[in-house]
Coordinates of C-alpha atoms in Angstrom, one line a residue:
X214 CA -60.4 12.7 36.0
X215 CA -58.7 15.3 34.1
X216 CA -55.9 15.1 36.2
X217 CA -55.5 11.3 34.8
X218 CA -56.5 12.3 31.1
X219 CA -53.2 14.5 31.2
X220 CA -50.8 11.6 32.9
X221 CA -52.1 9.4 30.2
X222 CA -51.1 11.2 27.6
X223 CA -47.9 12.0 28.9
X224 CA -47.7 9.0 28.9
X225 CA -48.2 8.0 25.6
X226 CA -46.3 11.1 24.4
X227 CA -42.9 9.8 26.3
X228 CA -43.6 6.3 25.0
X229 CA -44.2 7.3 21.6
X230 CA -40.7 9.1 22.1
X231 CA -39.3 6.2 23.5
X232 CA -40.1 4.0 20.3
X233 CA -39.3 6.3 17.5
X234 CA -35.6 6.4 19.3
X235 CA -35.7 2.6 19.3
X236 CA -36.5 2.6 16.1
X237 CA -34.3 5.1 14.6
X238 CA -31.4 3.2 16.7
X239 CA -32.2 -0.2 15.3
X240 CA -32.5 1.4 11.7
X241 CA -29.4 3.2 12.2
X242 CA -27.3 -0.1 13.6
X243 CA -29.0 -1.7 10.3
X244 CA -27.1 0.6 7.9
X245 CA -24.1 0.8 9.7
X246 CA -24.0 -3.3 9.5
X247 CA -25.1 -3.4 5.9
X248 CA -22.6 -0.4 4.8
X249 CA -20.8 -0.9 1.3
X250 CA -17.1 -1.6 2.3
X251 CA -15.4 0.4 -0.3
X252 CA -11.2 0.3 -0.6
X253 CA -10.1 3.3 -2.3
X254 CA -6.6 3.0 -3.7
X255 CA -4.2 5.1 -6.0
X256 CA -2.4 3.8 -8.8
X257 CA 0.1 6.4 -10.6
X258 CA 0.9 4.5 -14.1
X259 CA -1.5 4.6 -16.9
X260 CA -3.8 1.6 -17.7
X261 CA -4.1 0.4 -21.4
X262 CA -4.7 -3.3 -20.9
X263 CA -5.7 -5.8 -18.1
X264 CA -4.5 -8.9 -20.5
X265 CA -1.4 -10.3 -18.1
X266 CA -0.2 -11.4 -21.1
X267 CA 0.2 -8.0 -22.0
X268 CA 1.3 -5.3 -19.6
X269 CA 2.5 -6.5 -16.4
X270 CA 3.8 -2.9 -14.7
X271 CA 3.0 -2.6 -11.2
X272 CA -0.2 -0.5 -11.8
X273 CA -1.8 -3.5 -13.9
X274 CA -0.5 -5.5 -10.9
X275 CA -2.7 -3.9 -8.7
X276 CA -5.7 -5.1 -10.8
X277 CA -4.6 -8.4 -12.0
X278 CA -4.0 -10.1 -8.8
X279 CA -7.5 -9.2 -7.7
X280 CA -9.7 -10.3 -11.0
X281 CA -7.4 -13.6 -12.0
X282 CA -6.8 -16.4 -9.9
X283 CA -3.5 -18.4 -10.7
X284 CA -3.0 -22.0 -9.5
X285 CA -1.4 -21.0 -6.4
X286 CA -1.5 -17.7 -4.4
X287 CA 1.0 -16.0 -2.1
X288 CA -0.8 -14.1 0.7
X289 CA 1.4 -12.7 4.0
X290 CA 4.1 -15.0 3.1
X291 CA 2.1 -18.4 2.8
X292 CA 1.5 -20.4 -0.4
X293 CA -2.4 -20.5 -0.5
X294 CA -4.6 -22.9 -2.9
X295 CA -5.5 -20.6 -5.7
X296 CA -7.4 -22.4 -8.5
X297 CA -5.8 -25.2 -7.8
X298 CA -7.1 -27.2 -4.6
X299 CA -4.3 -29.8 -4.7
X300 CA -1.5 -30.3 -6.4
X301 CA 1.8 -33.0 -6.7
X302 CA 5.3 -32.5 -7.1
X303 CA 7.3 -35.6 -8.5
X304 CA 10.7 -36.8 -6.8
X305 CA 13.2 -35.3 -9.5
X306 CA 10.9 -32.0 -8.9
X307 CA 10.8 -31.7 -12.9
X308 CA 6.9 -32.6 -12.7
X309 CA 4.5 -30.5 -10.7
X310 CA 0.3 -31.8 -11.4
X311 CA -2.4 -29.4 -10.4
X312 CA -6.1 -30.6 -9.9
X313 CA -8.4 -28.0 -10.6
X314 CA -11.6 -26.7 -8.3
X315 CA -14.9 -26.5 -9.2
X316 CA -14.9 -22.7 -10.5
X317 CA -16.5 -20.4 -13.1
X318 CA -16.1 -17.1 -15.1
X319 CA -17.8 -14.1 -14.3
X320 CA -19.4 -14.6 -17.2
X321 CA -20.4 -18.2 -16.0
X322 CA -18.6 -20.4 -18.0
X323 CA -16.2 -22.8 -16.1
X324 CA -13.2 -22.6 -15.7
X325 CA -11.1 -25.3 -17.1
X326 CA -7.6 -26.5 -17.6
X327 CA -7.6 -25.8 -21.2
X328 CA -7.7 -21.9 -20.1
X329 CA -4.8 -22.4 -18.3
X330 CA -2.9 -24.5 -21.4
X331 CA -4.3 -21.5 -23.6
X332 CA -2.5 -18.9 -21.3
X333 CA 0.3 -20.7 -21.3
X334 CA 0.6 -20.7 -25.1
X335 CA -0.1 -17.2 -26.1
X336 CA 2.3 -16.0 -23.1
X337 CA 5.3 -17.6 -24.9
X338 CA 3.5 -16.5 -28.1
X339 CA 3.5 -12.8 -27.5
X340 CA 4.5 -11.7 -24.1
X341 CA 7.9 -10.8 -23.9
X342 CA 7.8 -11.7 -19.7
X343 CA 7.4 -15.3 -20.6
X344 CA 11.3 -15.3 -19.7
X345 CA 10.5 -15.7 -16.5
X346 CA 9.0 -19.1 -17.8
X347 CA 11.4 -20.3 -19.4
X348 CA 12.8 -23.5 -17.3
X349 CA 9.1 -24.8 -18.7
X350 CA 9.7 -27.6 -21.0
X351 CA 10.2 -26.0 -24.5
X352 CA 9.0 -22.4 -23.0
X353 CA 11.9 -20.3 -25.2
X354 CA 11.8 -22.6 -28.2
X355 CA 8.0 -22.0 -28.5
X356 CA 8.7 -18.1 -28.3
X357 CA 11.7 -18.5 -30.7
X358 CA 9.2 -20.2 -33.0
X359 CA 11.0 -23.5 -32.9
X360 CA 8.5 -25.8 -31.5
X361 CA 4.7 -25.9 -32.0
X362 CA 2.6 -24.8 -29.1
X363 CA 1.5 -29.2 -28.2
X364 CA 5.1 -29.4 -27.9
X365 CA 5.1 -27.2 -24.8
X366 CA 5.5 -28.7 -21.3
X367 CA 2.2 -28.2 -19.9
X368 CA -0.8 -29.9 -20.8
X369 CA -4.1 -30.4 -19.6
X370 CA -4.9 -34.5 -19.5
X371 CA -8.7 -33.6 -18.8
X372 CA -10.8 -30.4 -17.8
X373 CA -9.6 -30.4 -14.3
X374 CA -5.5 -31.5 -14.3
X375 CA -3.1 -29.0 -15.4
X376 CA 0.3 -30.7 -15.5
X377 CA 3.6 -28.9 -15.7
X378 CA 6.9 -30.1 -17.0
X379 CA 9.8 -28.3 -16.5
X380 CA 13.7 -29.3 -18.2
X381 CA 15.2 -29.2 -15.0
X382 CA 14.1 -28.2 -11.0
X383 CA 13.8 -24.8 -10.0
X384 CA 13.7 -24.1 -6.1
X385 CA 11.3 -21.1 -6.7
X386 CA 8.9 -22.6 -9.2
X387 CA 5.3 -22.5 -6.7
X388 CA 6.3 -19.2 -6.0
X389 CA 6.3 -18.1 -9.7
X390 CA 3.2 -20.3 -10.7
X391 CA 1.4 -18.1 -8.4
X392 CA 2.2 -14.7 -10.8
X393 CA -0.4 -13.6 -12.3
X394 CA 1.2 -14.2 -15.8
X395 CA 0.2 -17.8 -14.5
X396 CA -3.4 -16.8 -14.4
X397 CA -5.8 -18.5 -16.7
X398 CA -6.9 -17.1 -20.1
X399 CA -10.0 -17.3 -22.4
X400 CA -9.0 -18.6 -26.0
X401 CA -12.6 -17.4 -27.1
X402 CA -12.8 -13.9 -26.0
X403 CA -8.9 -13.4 -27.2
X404 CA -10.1 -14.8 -30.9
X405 CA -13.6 -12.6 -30.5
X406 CA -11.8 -9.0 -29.1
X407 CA -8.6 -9.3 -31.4
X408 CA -6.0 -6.7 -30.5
X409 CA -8.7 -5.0 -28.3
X410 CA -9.0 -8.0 -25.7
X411 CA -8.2 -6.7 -22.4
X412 CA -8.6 -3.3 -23.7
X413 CA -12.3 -2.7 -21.9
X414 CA -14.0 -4.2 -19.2
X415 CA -16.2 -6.3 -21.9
X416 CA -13.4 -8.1 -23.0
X417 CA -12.5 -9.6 -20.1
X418 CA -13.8 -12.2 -17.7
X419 CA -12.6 -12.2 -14.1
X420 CA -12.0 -15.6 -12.0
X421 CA -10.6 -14.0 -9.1
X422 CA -11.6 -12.7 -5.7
X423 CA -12.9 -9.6 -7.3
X424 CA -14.7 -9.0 -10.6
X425 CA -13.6 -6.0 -13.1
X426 CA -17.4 -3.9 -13.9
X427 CA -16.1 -0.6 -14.8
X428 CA -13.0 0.5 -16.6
X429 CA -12.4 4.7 -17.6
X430 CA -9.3 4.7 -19.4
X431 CA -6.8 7.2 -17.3
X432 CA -9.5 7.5 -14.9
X433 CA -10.4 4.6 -12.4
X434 CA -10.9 0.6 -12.0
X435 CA -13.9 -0.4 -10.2
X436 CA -14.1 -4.4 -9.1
X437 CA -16.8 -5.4 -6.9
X438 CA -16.5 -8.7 -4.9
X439 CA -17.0 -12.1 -6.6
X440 CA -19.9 -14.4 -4.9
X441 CA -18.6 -16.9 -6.8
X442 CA -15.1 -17.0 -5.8
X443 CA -13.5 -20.1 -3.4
X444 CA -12.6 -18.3 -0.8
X445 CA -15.6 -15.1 -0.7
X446 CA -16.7 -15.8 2.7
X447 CA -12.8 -14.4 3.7
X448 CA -13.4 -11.4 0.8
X449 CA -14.5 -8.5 3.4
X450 CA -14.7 -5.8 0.9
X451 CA -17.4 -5.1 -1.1
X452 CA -16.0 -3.0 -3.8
X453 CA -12.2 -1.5 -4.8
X454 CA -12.0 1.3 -6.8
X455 CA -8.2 1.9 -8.5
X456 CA -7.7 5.8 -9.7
X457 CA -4.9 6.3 -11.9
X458 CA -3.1 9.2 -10.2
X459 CA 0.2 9.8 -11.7
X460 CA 1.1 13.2 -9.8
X461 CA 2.1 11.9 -5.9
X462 CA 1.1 15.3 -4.6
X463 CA -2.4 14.5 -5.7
X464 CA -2.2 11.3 -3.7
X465 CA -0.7 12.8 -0.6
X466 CA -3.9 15.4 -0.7
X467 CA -6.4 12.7 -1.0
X468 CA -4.8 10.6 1.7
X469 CA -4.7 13.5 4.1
X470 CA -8.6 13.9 3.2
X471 CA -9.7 10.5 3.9
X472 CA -10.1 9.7 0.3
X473 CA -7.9 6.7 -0.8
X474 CA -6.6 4.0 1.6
X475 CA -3.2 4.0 1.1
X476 CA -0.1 6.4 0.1
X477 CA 3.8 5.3 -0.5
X478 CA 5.5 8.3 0.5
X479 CA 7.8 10.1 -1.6
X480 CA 10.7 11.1 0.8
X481 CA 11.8 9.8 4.5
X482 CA 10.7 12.9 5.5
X483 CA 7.2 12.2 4.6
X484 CA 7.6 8.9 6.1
X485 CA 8.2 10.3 9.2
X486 CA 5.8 12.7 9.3
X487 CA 2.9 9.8 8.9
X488 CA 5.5 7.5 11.2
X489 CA 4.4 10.4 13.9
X490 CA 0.8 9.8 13.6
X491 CA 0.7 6.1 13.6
X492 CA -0.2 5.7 10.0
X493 CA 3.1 4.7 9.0
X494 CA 3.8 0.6 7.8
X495 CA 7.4 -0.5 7.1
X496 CA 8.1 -3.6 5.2
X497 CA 11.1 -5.5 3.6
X498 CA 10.6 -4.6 -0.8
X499 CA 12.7 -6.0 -3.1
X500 CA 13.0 -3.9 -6.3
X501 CA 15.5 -1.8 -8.4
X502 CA 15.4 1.1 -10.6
X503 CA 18.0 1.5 -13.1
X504 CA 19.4 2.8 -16.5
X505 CA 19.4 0.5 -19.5
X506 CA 21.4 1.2 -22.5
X507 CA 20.1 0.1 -26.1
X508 CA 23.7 -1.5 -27.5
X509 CA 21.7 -1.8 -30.7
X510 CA 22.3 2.1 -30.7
X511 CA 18.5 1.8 -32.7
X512 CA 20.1 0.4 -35.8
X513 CA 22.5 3.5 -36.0
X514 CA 26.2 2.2 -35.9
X515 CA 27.8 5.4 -34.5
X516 CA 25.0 5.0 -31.7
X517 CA 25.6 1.0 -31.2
X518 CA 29.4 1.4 -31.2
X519 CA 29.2 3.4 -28.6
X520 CA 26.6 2.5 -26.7
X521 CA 28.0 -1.4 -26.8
X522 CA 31.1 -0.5 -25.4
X523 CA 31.0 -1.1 -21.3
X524 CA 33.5 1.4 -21.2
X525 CA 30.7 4.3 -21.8
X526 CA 28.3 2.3 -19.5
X527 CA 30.9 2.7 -16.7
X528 CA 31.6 6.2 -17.7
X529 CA 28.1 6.9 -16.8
X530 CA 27.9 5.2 -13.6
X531 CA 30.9 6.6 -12.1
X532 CA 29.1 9.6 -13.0
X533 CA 26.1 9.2 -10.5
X534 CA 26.0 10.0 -6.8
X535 CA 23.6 7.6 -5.5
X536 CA 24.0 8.2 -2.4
X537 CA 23.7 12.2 -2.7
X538 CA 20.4 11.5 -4.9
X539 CA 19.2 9.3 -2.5
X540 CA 20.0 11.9 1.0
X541 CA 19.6 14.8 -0.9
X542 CA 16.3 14.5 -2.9
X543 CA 14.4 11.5 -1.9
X544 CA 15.9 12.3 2.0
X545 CA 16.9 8.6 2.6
X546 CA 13.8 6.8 0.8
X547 CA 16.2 4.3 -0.5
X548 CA 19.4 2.3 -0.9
X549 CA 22.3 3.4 -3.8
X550 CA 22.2 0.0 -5.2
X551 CA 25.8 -1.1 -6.9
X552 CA 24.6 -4.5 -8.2
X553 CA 21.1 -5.4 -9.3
X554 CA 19.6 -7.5 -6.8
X555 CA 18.6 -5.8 -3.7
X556 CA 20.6 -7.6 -0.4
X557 CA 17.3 -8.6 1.2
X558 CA 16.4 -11.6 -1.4
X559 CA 16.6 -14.9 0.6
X560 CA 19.1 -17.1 -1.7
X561 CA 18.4 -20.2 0.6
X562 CA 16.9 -20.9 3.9
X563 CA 18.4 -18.9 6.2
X564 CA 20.6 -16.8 4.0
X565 CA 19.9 -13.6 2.2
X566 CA 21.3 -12.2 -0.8
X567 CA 23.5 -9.6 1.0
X568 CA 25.1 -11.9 3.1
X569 CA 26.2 -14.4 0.1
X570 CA 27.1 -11.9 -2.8
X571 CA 30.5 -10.6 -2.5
X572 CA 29.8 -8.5 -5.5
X573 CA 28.4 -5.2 -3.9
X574 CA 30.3 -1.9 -4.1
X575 CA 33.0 -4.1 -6.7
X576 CA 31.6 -2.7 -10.2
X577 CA 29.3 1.0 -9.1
X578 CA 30.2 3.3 -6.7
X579 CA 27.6 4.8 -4.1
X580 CA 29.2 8.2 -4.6
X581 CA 30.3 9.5 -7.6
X582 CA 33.9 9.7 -8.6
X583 CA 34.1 11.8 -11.4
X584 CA 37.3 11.0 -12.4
X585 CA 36.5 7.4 -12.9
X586 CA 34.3 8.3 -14.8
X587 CA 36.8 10.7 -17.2
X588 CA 38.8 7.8 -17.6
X589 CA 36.3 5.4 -18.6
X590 CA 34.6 8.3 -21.3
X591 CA 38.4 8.9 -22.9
X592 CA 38.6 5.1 -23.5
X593 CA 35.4 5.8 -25.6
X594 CA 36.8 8.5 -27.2
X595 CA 39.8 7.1 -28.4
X596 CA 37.9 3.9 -29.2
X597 CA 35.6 6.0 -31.4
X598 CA 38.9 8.2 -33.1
X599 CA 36.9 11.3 -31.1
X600 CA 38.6 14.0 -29.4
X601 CA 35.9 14.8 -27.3
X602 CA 31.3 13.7 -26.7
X603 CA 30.6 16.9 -28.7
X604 CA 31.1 14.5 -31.5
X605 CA 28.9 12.0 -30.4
X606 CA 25.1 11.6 -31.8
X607 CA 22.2 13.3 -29.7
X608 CA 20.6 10.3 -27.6
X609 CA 17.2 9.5 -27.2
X610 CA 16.3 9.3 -23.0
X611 CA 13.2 7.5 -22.9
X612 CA 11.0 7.8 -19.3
X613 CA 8.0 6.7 -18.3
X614 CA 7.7 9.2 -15.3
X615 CA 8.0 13.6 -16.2
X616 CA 11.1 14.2 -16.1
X617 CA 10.0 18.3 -14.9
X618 CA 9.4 16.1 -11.3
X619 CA 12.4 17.1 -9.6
X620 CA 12.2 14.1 -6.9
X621 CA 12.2 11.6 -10.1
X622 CA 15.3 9.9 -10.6
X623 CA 14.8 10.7 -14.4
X624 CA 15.1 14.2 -13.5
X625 CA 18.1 13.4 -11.8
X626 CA 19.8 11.1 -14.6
X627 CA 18.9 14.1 -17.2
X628 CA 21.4 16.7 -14.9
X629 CA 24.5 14.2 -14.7
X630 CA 23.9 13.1 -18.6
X631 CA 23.7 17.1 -19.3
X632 CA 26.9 17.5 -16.7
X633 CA 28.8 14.9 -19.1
X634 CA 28.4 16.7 -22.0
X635 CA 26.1 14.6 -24.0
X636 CA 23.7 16.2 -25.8
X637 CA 19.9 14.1 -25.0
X638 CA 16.8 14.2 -26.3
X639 CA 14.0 13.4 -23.8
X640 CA 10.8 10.4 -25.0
X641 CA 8.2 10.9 -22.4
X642 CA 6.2 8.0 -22.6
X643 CA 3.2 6.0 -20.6
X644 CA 1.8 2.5 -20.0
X645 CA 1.7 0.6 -23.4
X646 CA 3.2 3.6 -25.2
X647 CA 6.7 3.2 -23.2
X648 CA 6.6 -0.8 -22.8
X649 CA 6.3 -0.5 -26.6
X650 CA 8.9 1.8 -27.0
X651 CA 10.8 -0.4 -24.5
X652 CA 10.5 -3.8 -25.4
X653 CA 11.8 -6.3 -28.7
X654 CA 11.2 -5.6 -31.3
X655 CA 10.9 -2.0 -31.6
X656 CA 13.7 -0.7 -28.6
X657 CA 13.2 2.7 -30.1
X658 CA 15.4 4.2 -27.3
X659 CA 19.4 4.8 -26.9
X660 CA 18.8 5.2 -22.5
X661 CA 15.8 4.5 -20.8
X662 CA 14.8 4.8 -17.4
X663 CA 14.0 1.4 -16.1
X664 CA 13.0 -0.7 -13.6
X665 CA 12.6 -4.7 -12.3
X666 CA 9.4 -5.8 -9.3
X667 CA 10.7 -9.1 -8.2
X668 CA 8.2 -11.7 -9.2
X669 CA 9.7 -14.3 -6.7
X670 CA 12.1 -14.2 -4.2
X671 CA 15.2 -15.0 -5.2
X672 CA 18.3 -13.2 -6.6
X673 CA 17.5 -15.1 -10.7
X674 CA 14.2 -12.7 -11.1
X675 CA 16.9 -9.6 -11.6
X676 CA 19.3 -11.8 -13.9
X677 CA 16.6 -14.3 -16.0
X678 CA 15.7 -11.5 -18.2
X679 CA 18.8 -10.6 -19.3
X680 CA 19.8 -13.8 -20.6
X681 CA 19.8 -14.0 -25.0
X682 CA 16.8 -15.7 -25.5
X683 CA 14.5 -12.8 -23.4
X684 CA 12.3 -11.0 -24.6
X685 CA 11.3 -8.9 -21.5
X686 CA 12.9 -5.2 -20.6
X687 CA 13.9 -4.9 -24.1
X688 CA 17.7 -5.1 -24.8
X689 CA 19.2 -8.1 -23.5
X690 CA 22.9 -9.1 -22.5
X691 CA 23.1 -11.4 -25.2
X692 CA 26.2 -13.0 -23.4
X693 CA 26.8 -16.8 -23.5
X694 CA 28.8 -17.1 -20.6
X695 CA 26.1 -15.5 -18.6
X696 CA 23.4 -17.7 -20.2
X697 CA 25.0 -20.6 -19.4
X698 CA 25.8 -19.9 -15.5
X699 CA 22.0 -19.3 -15.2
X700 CA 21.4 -22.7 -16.8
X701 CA 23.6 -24.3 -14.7
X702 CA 22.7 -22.7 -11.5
X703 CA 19.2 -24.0 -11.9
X704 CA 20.3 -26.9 -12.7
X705 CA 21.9 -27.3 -9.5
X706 CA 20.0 -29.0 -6.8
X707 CA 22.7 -27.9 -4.0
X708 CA 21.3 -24.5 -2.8
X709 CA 25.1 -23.2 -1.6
X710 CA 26.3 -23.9 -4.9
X711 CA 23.7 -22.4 -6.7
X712 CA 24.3 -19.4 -5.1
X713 CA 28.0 -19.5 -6.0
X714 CA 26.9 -19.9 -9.1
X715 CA 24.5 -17.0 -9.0
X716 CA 27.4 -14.6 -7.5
X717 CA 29.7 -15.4 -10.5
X718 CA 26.6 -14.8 -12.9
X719 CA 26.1 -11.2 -11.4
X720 CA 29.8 -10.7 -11.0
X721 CA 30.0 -11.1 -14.5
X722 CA 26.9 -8.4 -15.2
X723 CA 27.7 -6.1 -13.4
X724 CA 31.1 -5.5 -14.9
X725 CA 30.0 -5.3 -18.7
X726 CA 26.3 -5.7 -19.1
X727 CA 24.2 -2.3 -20.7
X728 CA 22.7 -1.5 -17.7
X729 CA 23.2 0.7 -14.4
X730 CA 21.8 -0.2 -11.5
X731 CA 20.7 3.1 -9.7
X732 CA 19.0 2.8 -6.0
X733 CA 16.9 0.0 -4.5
X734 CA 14.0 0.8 -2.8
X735 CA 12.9 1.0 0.8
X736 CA 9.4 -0.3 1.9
X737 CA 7.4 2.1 3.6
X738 CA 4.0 2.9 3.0
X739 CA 1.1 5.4 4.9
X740 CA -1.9 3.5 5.6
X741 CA -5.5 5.3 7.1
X742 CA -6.2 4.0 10.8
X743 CA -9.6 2.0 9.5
X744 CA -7.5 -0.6 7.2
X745 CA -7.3 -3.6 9.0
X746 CA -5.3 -7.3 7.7
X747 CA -3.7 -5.2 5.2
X748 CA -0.1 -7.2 4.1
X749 CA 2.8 -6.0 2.6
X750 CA 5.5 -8.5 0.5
X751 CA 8.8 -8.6 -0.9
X752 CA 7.8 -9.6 -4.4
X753 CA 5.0 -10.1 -6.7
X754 CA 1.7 -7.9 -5.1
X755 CA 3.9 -5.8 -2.4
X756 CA 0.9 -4.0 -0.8
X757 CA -1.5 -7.2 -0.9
X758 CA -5.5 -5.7 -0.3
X759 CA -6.8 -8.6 -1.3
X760 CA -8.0 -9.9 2.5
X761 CA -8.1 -6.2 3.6
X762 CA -10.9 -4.9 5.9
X763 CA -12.1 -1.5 6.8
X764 CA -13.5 -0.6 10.0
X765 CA -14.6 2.9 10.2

């Protein structure tokens, strides 16, 4: 009896054991299914203000394109519905009509085709982007104050049509309608918020696939996933947290913790390393950094007659080593770029930028040649009645990035400007601070380090904004000849001949325009082995995370 009194309990003992692991399993499976999926990102540029309409660097980027949904998206290389479900594109292609989805704020108002009429209007109103626009109908002359904003070409017939007129076709147009400068806007909280809309989380409403909930200035962006969004059931994440990061070393460490996502590696020596280990993504980017010069010399006229003449802006370029800068310091993490538009661009199907242009290596050299460079500087100097650039004016270098970082090309530009003899005073700026400085009307700079993120593909985002009636990257050519190639190119419905067009356009850039191009950029980027669907592009969003997953 006892004997059975003691099997019984052992019983009970292993059976109890038995169903405490079972549960512990089943509780543990529960929390590994019902995990938080958070995507942990870096973002090194400082963010003042989420209004598109506003900043558009690629740090805002990063955030726009997940809270704002435009009419269209571009995801992996497809044109996806965006806010718009369906949409028509008349014969003369001068027409496009958008029917709205059945859609709503974050704040739960719907959203409408006024919003998108409304964006429209205060982007040619105050954003000095809305260049990129300007083949709407009346786009420029609304900026220029010509026009009033019901004479603009789009128009909203009822609450859910959005209808688009352009003066003349433009290849790329459903491309650059899915920008997020295209997003929708809200005319209420822009009147409520004033100059502090888009300034704070509270001043914003989100319509995209993720909704903006916390906002520490310099700090971090935290979006959690929107229920209410078209497509949520293909949203996998839960949550995306952006920290604003600006030293690279800091991103590198908290890569090679675990602790963000992603990390764009500094040098191809890095890339390799990461290549190694599997982590390592490369992708065709479009983009160029360069060196613009203020002709308007900041209302000085010593300054403006020397910084207008293309003879000092050739001086300088002859004075760079691309190619040394790029092998030296960023070890191969680029391409010496010797016209502004990156050779990758497609131009027409079929046919990429680089195999079309016959302009490259014609008007800047990938190594230096310092006697070029002599000879273009004494054509200044007798220009200017000088004997030599002691005589010229100190000039104001403004930079976005610290110019102390010694892999920054502004760190670089600072030793050859030094080398030439000019005397420079550094402007270290951030986000708003160096658009601001940067931008009409103010151009409080003499040389700036610059840049260009292809918002579509095609060779015209690099040139557009250079034409007279831009407002965007501050200075502009301001060159009627150029103007009017761009016209006619998109004007022309033949693709080959628009690109001829095009080539004689950046032909005639790139011999006299204020601005150097410096390197073009190579697409490479570390990503952590639990990231799955991530995509890459060559314009607009480059490192897409909007349909990411993570799979730890």
């Amino acid at each position: 009896m006892k004997s059975l009194c003691i099997k019984n309990n052992l019983f009970k003992i292993v059976f109890g054991l038995l169903l405490i692991t079972m549960i512990f399993t089943i509780a543990m499976t529960s929390v590994a299914q019902t995990e938080e999926k958070v995507f942990t990102i870096p973002t090194n540029g400082g963010l003042d203000n989420l209004d598109p309409r506003v900043l558009l660097s690629t740090s805002h980027a990063v955030v726009q394109y997940a809270i704002f949904e435009s009419l269209v998206r571009t995801h992996n290389g497809e044109l996806l519905p965006g806010m718009a479900e369906t949409w028509e594109i008349s014969d003369d292609g001068m027409t496009y009509t958008f029917h709205l989805r059945n859609a709503k704020w974050s704040d739960g108002k719907p959203v409408t085709a006024g919003d998108f009429v409304h964006a429209f209007v205060r982007m040619f109103e105050i954003c000095p982007a809305s260049s990129i626009f300007d083949d709407v109908k009346n786009g420029a002359q609304l900026r220029a104050g010509e026009v009033t904003p019901e004479e603009l070409g789009v128009k909203a017939p009822d609450d859910k049509t959005v209808v688009i007129t352009l003066k003349n076709p433009v290849p790329y147009f459903m491309g650059l309608i899915g920008l997020h400068l295209g997003s929708p806007g809200r005319e209420d909280l822009a009147e409520k918020f004033g100059d502090g809309y888009g300034a704070t989380a509270e001043s914003l409403a989100s319509c995209g696939p993720f909704i903006l909930t916390e906002w520490k200035h310099e700090d971090k962006v935290v979006m959690e996933k929107n229920p209410d969004y078209w497509n949520a059931d293909k949203i996998k994440l839960d949550k995306v947290i952006v920290y604003v990061l600006p030293a690279e070393q800091t991103q590198r460490n908290l890569f090679d913790t675990g602790e963000i996502e992603y990390y764009l590696p500094r040098s191809e020596a890095e890339a390799a390393e990461y290549e190694a280990e599997g982590k390592l993504v490369r992708y065709v980017r479009g983009g160029i950094r360069d060196v613009h010069i203020n002709k308007h010399g900041q209302n000085d006229p010593v300054k403006a007659k020397i910084l207008g003449n293309p003879n000092f802006m050739k001086a300088v370029s002859y004075a760079i080593d691309r190619k040394g800068y790029i092998d030296n310091v960023l070890q191969g993490n680029g391409v010496p770029a010797t016209v502004q538009t990156p050779p990758v661009h497609t131009i027409y199907p079929g046919k990429t930028w680089g195999e079309v242009s016959t302009n490259y290596g014609k008007y800047h050299p990938e190594t230096a040649d310092l006697a070029k460079s002599k000879e273009y500087m004494d054509k200044v100097l007798e220009d200017m009645g000088y004997s030599s650039v002691d005589e010229f004016p100190e000039f104001d270098f403004l930079t976005s990035m610290d110019p102390e970082d010694p892999k920054d090309v502004a760190a670089y530009l600072l030793s050859v400007f030094t080398d030439m003899g000019l005397k420079i005073n550094v402007v270290y700026a951030t986000g708003k601070e160096y658009y601001n400085n940067l931008y009409k009307p103010a151009l409080t700079y003499d040389l700036a380090r610059a840049g260009w993120g292809p918002d579509y593909d095609d060779p015209h985002t690099y040139m557009g904004y250079w034409t007279t009636s831009s407002m965007d990257m501050g200075v502009t050519f301001e060159n009627p000849e150029f103007d009017a190639l761009l016209d006619k190119a998109n004007r022309e419905t033949d693709l080959v001949k628009r690109a001829e067009i095009i080539n004689q356009a950046e032909a005639l850039f790139s011999d006299i325009a204020p601005c150097i191009p410096i390197m073009h950029f190579k697409g490479a980027i570390a990503v952590q082995p639990w990231v799955k669907d991530l995509t890459t592009a060559i314009s607009g969003l480059n490192i897409d995370y909007i349909y990411s997953d993570i799979e730890k």
